[in-house]
Coordinates of C-alpha atoms in Angstrom, one line a residue:
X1 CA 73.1 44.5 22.8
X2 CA 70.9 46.9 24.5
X3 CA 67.1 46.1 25.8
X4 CA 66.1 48.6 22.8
X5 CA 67.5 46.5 20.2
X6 CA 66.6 43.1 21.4
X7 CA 62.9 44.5 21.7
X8 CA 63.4 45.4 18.4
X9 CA 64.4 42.0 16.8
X10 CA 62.0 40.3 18.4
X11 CA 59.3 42.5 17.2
X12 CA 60.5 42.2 13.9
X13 CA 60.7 38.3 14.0
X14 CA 57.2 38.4 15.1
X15 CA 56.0 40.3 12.3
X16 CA 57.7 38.3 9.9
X17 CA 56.2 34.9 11.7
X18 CA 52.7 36.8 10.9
X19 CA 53.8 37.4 7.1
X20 CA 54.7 33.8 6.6
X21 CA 52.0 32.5 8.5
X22 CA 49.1 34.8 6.2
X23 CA 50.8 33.5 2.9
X24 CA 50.7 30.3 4.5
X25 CA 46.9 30.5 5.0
X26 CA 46.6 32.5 1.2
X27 CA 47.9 29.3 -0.1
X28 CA 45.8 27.1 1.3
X29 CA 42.9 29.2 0.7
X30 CA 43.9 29.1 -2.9
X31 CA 44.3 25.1 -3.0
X32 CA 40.9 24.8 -1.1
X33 CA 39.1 26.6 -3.8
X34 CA 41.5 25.1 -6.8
X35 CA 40.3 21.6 -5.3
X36 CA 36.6 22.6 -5.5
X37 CA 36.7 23.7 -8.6
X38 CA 38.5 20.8 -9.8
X39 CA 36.2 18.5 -8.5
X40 CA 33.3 20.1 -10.1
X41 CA 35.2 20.4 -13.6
X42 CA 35.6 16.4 -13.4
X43 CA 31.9 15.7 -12.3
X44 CA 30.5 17.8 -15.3
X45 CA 32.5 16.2 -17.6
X46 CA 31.8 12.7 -16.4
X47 CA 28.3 13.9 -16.3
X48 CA 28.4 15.0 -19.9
X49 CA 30.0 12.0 -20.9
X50 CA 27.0 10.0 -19.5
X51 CA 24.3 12.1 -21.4
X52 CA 26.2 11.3 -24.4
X53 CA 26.6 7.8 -24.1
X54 CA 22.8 7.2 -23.2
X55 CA 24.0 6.0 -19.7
X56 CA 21.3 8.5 -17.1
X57 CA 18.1 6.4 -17.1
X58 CA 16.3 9.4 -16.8
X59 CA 18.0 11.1 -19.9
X60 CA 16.6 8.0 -21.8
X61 CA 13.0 7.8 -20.8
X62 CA 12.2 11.9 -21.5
X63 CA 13.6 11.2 -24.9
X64 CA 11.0 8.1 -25.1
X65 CA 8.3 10.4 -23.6
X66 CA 9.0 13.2 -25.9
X67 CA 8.8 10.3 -29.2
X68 CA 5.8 9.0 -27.8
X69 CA 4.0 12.3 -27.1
X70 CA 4.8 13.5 -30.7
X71 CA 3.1 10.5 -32.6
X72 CA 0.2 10.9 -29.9
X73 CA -0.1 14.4 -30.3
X74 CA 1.5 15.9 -33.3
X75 CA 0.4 19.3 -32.7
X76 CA 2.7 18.8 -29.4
X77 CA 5.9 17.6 -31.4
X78 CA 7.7 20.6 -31.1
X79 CA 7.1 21.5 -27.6
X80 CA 8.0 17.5 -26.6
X81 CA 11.2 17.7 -28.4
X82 CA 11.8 21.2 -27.4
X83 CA 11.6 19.8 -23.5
X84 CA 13.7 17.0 -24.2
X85 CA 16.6 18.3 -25.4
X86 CA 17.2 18.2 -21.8
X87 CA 18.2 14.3 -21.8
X88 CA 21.3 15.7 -23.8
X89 CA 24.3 18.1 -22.7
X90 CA 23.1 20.4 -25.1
X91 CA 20.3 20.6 -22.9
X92 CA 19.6 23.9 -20.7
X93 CA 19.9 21.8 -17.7
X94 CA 23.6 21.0 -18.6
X95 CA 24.5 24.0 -20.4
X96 CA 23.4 25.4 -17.1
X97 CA 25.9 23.6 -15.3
X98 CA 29.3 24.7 -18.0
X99 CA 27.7 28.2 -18.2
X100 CA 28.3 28.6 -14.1
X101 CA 31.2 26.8 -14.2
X102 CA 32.6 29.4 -16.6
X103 CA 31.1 32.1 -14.6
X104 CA 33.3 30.8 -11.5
X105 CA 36.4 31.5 -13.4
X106 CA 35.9 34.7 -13.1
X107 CA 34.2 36.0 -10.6
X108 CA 31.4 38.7 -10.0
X109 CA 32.8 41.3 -7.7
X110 CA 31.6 41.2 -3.9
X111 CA 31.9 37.3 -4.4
X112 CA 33.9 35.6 -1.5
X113 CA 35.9 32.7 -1.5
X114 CA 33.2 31.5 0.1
X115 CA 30.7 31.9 -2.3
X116 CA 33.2 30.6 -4.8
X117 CA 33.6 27.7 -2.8
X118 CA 29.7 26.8 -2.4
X119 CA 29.1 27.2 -6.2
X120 CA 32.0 24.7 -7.1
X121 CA 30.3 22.3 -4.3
X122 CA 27.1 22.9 -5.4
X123 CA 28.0 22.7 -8.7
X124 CA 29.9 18.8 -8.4
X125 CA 26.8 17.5 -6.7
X126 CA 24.2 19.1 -9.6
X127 CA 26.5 17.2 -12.2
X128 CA 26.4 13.9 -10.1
X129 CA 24.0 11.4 -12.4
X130 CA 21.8 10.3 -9.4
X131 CA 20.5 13.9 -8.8
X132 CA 20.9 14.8 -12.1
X133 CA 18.5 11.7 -13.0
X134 CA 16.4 13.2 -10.0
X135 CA 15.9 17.0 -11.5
X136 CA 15.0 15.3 -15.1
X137 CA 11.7 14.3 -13.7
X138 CA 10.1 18.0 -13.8
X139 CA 10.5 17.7 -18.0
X140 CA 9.3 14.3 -18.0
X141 CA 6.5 15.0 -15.6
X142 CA 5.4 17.8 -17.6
X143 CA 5.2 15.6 -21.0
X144 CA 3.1 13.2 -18.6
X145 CA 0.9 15.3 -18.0
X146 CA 0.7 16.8 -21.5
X147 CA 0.2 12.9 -22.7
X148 CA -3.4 13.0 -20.4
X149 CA -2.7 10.1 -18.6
X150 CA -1.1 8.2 -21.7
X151 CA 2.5 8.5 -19.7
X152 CA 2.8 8.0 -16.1
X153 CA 4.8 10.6 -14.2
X154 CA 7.7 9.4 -12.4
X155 CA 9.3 10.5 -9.1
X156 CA 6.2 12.2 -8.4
X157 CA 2.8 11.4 -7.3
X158 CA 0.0 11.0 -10.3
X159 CA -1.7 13.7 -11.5
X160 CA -4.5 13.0 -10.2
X161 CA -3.6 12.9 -6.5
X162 CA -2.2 16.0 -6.8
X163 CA -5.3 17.4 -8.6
X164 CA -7.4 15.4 -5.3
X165 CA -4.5 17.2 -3.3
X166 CA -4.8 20.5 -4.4
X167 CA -8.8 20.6 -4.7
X168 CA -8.4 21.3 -8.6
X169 CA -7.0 20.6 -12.1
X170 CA -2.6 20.8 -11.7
X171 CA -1.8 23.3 -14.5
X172 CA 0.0 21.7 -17.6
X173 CA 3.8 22.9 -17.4
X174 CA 3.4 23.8 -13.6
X175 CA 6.8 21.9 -13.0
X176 CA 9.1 24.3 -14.9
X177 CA 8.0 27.4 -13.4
X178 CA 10.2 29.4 -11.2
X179 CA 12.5 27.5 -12.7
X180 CA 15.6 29.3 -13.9
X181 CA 16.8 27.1 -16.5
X182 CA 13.6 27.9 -18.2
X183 CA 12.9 31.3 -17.3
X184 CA 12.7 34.0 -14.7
X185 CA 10.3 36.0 -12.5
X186 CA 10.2 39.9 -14.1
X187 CA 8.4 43.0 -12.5
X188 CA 6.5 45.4 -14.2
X189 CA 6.2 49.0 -14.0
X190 CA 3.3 48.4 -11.3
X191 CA 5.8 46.4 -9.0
X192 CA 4.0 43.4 -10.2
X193 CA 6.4 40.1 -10.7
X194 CA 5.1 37.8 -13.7
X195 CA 6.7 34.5 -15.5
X196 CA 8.9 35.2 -18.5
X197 CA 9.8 32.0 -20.8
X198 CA 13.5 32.1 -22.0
X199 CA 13.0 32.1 -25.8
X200 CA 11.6 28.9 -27.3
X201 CA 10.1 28.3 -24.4
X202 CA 7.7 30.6 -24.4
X203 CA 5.1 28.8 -26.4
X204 CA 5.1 27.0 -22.7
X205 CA 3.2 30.0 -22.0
X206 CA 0.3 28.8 -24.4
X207 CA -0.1 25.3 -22.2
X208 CA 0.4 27.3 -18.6
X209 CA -1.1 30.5 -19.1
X210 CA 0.2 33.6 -17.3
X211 CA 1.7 33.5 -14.0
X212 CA 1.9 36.0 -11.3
X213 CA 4.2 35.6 -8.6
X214 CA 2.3 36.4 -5.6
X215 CA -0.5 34.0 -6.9
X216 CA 2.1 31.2 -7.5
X217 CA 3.6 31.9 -4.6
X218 CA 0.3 30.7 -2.7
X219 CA -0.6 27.5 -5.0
X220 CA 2.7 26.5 -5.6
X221 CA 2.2 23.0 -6.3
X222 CA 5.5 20.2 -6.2
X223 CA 8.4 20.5 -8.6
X224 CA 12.1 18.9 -8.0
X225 CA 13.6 22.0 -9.0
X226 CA 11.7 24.0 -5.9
X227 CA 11.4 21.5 -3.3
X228 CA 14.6 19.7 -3.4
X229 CA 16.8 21.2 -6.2
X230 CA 16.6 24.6 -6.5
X231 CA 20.1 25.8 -4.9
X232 CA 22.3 23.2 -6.7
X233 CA 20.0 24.3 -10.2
X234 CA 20.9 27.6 -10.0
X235 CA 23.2 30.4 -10.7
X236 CA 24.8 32.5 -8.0
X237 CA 23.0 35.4 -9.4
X238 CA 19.9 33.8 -10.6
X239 CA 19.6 32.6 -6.5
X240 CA 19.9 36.4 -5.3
X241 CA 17.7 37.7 -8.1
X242 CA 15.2 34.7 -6.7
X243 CA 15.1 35.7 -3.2
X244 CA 15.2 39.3 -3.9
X245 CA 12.1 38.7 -5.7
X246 CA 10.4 36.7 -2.7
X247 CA 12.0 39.7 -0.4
X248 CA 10.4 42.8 -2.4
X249 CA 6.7 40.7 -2.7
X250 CA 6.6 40.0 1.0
X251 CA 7.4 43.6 1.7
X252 CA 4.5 44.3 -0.5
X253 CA 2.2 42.3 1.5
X254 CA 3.1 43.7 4.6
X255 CA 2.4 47.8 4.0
X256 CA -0.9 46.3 2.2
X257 CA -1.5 44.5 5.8
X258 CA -1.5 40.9 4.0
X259 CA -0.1 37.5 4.7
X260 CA 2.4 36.4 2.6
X261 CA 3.1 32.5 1.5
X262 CA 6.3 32.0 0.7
X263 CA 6.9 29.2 -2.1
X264 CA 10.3 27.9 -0.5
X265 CA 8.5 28.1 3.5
X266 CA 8.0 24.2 3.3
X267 CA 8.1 21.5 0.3
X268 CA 5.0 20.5 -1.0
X269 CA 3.7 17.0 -1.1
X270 CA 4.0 15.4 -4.2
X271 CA 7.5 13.2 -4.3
X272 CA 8.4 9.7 -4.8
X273 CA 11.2 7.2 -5.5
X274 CA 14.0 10.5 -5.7
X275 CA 17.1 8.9 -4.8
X276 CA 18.7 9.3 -1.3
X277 CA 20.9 12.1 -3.0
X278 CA 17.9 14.1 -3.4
X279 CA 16.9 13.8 0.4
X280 CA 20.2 14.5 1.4
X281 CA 21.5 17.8 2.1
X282 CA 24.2 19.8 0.8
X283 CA 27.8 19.1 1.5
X284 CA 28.1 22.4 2.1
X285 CA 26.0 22.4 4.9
X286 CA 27.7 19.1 6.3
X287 CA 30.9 17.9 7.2
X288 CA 32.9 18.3 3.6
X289 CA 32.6 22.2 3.5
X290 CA 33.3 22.3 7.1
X291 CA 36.6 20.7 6.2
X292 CA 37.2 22.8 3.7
X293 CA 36.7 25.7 5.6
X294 CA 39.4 24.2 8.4
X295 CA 42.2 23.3 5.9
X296 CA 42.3 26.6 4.2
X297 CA 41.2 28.7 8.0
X298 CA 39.0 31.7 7.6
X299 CA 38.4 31.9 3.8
X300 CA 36.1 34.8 3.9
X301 CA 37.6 37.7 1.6
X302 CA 40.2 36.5 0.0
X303 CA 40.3 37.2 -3.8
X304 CA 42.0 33.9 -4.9
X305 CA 40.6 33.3 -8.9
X306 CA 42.4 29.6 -9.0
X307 CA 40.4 27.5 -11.4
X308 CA 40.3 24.7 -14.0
X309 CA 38.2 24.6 -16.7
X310 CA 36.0 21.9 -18.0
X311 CA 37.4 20.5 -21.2
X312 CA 34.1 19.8 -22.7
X313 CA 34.2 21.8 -25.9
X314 CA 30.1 22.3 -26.5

């Protein structure tokens, strides 16, 4: 056999060594994100399971708030029981969670597999009951302090050591906003971003007033969904569309020569008791997407759309 052809099989051996080793590495990127996604199917469904079995302590005490605050206050009925809907899966909060988790099925263009595999992470710790129970205290606290001091808030610090705090009255709703299971930040024709309640919740608006970004930005005062929650409570997009907004504003500031506060730059003061789940950071950003990553190699673009879906029929 001449040099010519042995040169010539072992270039072809190596090539097909490289084909089997890339569907190798397809595969595994395609189990990686199957097992993600997985994962976050069961922990929605054991969440849901939960809310309807009255087992998320949380769930529980919004739904007592909510009773309490509507024989108090009858004019408030229908914004109490409007808010606690949330201690059920028909909730926003966990209609939140099944409407992503469709979304991931198939999805957006541009998304990588590793955007797909952060949203399934993110998406099985937001449906675990102990930070679940966690991000149900902004709805609570808000009927708290709609119950003037009839209802104590809980995971947070009283009203009024935030109002000694923050030099001032706490606005009435103040937890739910720039929150995107409520609503979402809109710019006007002047490049002005405001506050926009999703449907019924609008009549929020009556009990917060109106809300412009820049100022909120400034006197953001403490929420769980924007100190400790916000990535696992939102949507891939409804993150992008978030910072994007905080993006175009500090631009703004800058050609106008101002300073511009931004209302992620630090948490604000204002939690207690959240659970150790709440404290902790992301799997993503530890160890478990790190393996992830390693078992399936370099999972960047890969176009893999492996799922299952949650069985939950609501």
């Amino acid at each position: 056999m001449s040099d010519f052809k042995v040169w010539k099989l072992i270039s072809l051996l190596c090539v097909m060594v490289l084909m089997l080793g890339c569907e190798s590495k397809e595969e595994r990127i395609q189990q990686t994100i199957a097992h993600t996604q997985q994962d976050a199917s069961r922990a929605i469904n054991a969440l849901g399971d939960a809310l309807d079995k009255n087992q998320v302590r949380n769930a529980n005490l919004l739904t007592e708030y909510a009773n309490v605050l509507s024989q108090q206050n009858p004019q408030l009925s229908n914004i109490a029981q409007l808010i606690a809907q949330d201690a059920t899966s028909n909730g926003p909060l966990y209609q939140s969670l099944l409407s992503r988790y469709q979304a991931l099925k198939s999805p957006q263009p541009g998304m990588s597999s590793d955007d797909i595999i952060e949203q399934a992470v993110l998406l099985k710790e937001a449906a675990s009951v102990s930070l679940f129970n966690d991000a149900l205290t902004d709805p609570i606290n808000v009927l708290a302090d709609m119950s003037n001091g009839t209802l104590a808030r809980v995971g947070a610090v009283s009203q009024s050591a935030e109002q000694a705090a923050n030099n001032g009255q706490p606005a009435l709703g103040n937890q739910l906003v720039g929150n995107a299971n409520y609503g979402e930040w809109q710019t006007n024709s002047n490049g002005t971003s405001f506050w926009m309640w999703y449907g019924m919740y609008r009549m929020l608006g009556d009990l917060v007033g109106d809300i412009e970004y820049s100022s909120w930005s400034k006197r953001r005062k403490y929420s769980y969904y924007s100190d400790y929650g916000r990535k696992r409570y939102t949507s891939y997009q409804g993150y992008k569309r978030q910072n994007a907004i905080e993006q175009r504003t500090r631009q703004s500031y800058q050609r106008q020569g101002r300073q511009f506060t931004s209302p992620y730059a630090k948490r604000k003061a204002g939690a207690s008791g959240l659970s150790r789940a709440s404290h902790t950071p992301s799997s993503i950003s530890r160890s478990s997407y790190s393996r992830a990553k390693s078992s399936s190699g370099s999972i960047r673009n890969s176009s893999n759309r492996t799922s299952r879906g949650v069985s939950r029929g609501k």
